[in-house]
Amino acid sequence: MITFFDIPSKLDGKLWSPSTLKTRISLNYKNIPYKTEWVEYPDIETVIKRLGGAPTSKKPDGRDHYTLPAIHDSETGKTTYPGTPALFPSAARGAIEMFNSVFEQAALFPIFPIMITPLNDVLNPPSEEYFRRQKEELFQKKLEEHAPPGPIRDEAWSKVKEGLERIAGFYDKNGEDMPFFFGNTFTFADAIVIAYFAWLQICLGSESDEWKAVASWSGGRWGKLLKLTKEWQV
């Protein structure tokens, strides 16, 4: 059986990370059995090295940077699972990778100043201390200074809404009642989008005014998409 390595939160269900949620959604969509091993931020490097995994990037000081998600099949060593629904349909990989790049620029990067504090607030103490220290050293300011309530936060939300309206425009070109990026066909492009909005809902709180506003944008498209795919978000 696959072991899926994820970062826990102190919330019920523990899920929160948009990066790992993409993989979790994909595994659930494919109906591939797996078990979850929860790894706090300070322990990620040790775990990945133990598995023989490679760093994903470099830290500002040049050291290797190890991240999650990661999956490991200790029984079979398989890395592909033929016979399960395709997340990258034939000839669609380039379009999905291009969409991911556009989505990062339009939606992910603009919302980071808003989400950095809510994200940190849901972490368990070992990860919370690690995340705060790393990000405050990197940006040379407190997490709470990125998008405090008021004009700065309002402007940040305005940029996020503008970017998400652009993404909604791509979906809208498929016509009415077409929930996914490729119409009625679920792909990894949708896993990216669903993970993003699940992250917002979890960290902002489903009853918060900010989440309710996001869920209502673009005719309620994003809230409806989460409800439609709820079974894959667990």
XYZ file of C-alpha atoms in Angstrom:
234
model
C 0.000 0.000 0.000
C 1.088 3.572 -0.697
C 2.172 5.758 2.192
C 1.206 9.357 1.611
C 3.221 11.923 3.588
C 1.274 15.006 4.636
C 1.661 17.949 7.022
C -0.863 17.952 9.887
C -2.754 20.833 11.432
C -4.381 21.117 14.843
C -7.822 21.165 13.212
C -10.226 18.236 13.035
C -9.238 16.164 10.036
C -5.717 17.644 10.094
C -5.843 18.601 6.393
C -4.852 22.093 5.287
C -1.948 22.195 2.802
C -2.818 23.053 -0.820
C 0.360 21.328 -2.000
C -0.443 17.998 -0.383
C -4.186 18.287 -1.006
C -3.499 18.118 -4.752
C -1.983 14.683 -4.268
C -4.644 13.526 -1.809
C -7.412 14.559 -4.201
C -5.640 12.754 -7.038
C -5.271 9.514 -5.072
C -8.899 9.622 -3.968
C -10.118 10.348 -7.495
C -8.141 7.368 -8.790
C -9.440 5.255 -5.889
C -5.910 4.118 -5.011
C -5.654 2.787 -1.439
C -3.150 4.587 0.775
C -2.336 5.399 4.358
C -1.284 8.810 5.667
C 1.870 9.474 7.638
C 1.798 12.898 9.248
C 5.071 14.826 9.235
C 5.692 18.139 10.991
C 7.639 20.796 9.086
C 10.948 20.353 10.998
C 10.947 16.616 10.208
C 10.308 16.754 6.457
C 13.966 16.737 5.408
C 14.770 13.720 7.601
C 11.774 11.759 6.298
C 12.474 12.493 2.626
C 16.139 11.559 3.010
C 15.129 8.308 4.716
C 12.964 7.481 1.709
C 15.814 8.273 -0.666
C 13.986 11.293 -2.052
C 15.596 14.320 -3.652
C 15.327 17.993 -2.690
C 12.818 20.019 -4.664
C 14.740 23.303 -4.684
C 17.424 25.337 -2.948
C 17.015 27.548 0.105
C 18.182 31.194 -0.135
C 21.445 30.201 1.572
C 22.085 27.468 -1.001
C 21.154 24.473 1.133
C 18.863 21.777 -0.237
C 15.144 22.313 0.372
C 12.905 19.295 0.955
C 9.134 19.528 0.693
C 5.930 17.517 0.727
C 3.856 15.955 -0.762
C 5.566 12.630 -1.148
C 4.238 9.136 -1.728
C 6.090 5.869 -1.255
C 5.019 2.359 -2.240
C 7.294 0.128 -0.214
C 5.576 -3.080 -1.368
C 5.675 -2.733 -5.146
C 7.821 0.325 -5.822
C 5.326 1.378 -8.482
C 5.195 4.997 -9.578
C 2.336 4.681 -12.072
C -1.043 2.991 -11.761
C -2.465 2.013 -15.157
C -6.129 1.155 -15.208
C -7.073 4.133 -13.062
C -8.637 7.362 -14.391
C -6.087 9.592 -16.108
C -5.269 12.924 -14.487
C -3.340 13.958 -17.610
C -5.432 12.817 -20.591
C -3.684 12.165 -23.871
C -2.093 15.305 -25.322
C -3.342 17.431 -22.390
C -0.205 17.564 -20.220
C 1.144 20.728 -21.840
C -2.171 22.537 -21.443
C -2.433 21.497 -17.780
C 1.117 22.593 -16.996
C 0.473 25.916 -18.706
C -2.747 26.314 -16.718
C -0.858 25.624 -13.502
C 1.629 28.386 -14.324
C -1.178 30.847 -15.056
C -3.055 29.815 -11.910
C 0.005 30.403 -9.733
C 0.463 33.910 -11.117
C -3.222 34.827 -11.067
C -4.401 33.232 -7.816
C -1.717 31.627 -5.657
C 0.940 34.330 -5.487
C -1.524 37.223 -4.855
C -3.193 35.460 -1.925
C -0.034 34.449 -0.076
C 0.191 37.707 1.962
C -3.399 37.162 3.102
C -3.027 33.484 3.930
C 0.377 33.434 5.593
C -1.042 34.192 9.057
C -4.216 32.021 8.888
C -2.042 29.203 7.582
C 0.400 29.546 10.456
C -2.432 29.713 12.986
C -3.694 26.199 12.185
C -0.303 24.482 12.528
C 0.765 22.347 15.462
C 3.402 23.977 17.725
C 6.495 22.338 16.136
C 5.452 23.369 12.639
C 4.110 26.751 13.715
C 7.424 27.741 15.289
C 9.383 26.442 12.307
C 7.167 28.101 9.691
C 7.116 31.449 11.506
C 10.868 31.492 12.000
C 11.608 30.533 8.393
C 9.214 33.045 6.831
C 10.071 35.932 9.125
C 13.769 35.417 8.429
C 13.061 35.265 4.710
C 10.816 38.341 4.493
C 12.337 40.276 7.402
C 8.976 41.106 8.972
C 6.323 39.554 11.180
C 3.754 37.328 9.509
C 1.007 39.633 10.741
C 2.531 42.565 8.834
C 1.947 41.061 5.372
C -1.749 41.885 4.997
C -3.178 43.434 8.176
C -6.870 44.374 8.251
C -7.480 47.619 6.401
C -6.503 49.087 3.022
C -3.516 46.773 2.467
C -5.619 43.644 2.958
C -8.491 45.064 0.908
C -6.129 45.745 -1.984
C -4.694 42.240 -1.720
C -8.178 40.733 -1.891
C -8.960 42.906 -4.898
C -5.977 41.412 -6.748
C -7.023 37.899 -5.762
C -10.557 38.439 -7.018
C -9.261 39.828 -10.300
C -7.035 36.793 -10.779
C -9.790 34.318 -9.940
C -12.160 36.005 -12.360
C -9.555 35.333 -15.036
C -9.472 31.655 -14.059
C -13.274 31.502 -14.021
C -13.229 32.886 -17.534
C -11.304 29.819 -18.726
C -13.868 27.511 -17.156
C -16.778 29.543 -18.533
C -15.604 29.035 -22.103
C -16.690 25.395 -21.823
C -20.327 26.454 -21.524
C -22.931 26.123 -18.799
C -23.014 23.138 -16.444
C -19.425 22.204 -17.248
C -17.728 22.065 -13.844
C -14.157 21.218 -14.828
C -11.365 22.802 -16.836
C -11.902 20.245 -19.598
C -15.690 20.413 -19.389
C -17.038 17.216 -17.827
C -13.593 15.602 -17.573
C -11.766 15.894 -14.257
C -8.000 16.391 -14.591
C -5.044 17.488 -12.507
C -5.904 21.085 -13.437
C -9.024 20.740 -11.313
C -7.086 19.085 -8.476
C -4.923 22.236 -8.371
C -7.958 24.507 -8.190
C -9.881 22.405 -5.662
C -6.858 22.117 -3.367
C -6.473 25.902 -3.438
C -10.069 26.602 -2.468
C -10.139 23.841 0.140
C -7.064 25.481 1.688
C -8.843 28.825 1.853
C -11.978 27.326 3.352
C -10.029 25.356 5.973
C -7.651 28.121 7.077
C -10.032 31.081 6.856
C -12.916 29.094 8.336
C -16.040 28.038 6.483
C -18.135 30.573 8.415
C -15.767 33.518 7.952
C -16.872 36.523 5.944
C -13.759 36.271 3.784
C -14.396 32.668 2.768
C -18.093 33.304 2.149
C -17.136 36.163 -0.160
C -14.720 33.966 -2.132
C -17.269 31.155 -2.398
C -19.786 33.585 -3.892
C -17.506 34.987 -6.605
C -18.058 34.112 -10.251
C -21.643 33.126 -9.615
C -20.675 30.815 -6.774
C -18.556 28.651 -9.079
C -15.831 27.888 -6.536
C -18.135 26.995 -3.664
C -20.085 24.697 -5.991
C -16.870 23.056 -7.212
C -15.848 22.210 -3.643
C -19.252 20.690 -2.902
C -19.190 18.661 -6.112
C -15.803 17.121 -5.291
C -16.117 16.867 -1.507
C -15.619 13.078 -1.475
C -12.091 13.499 -2.871
C -11.010 16.065 -0.262
C -10.738 13.685 2.703
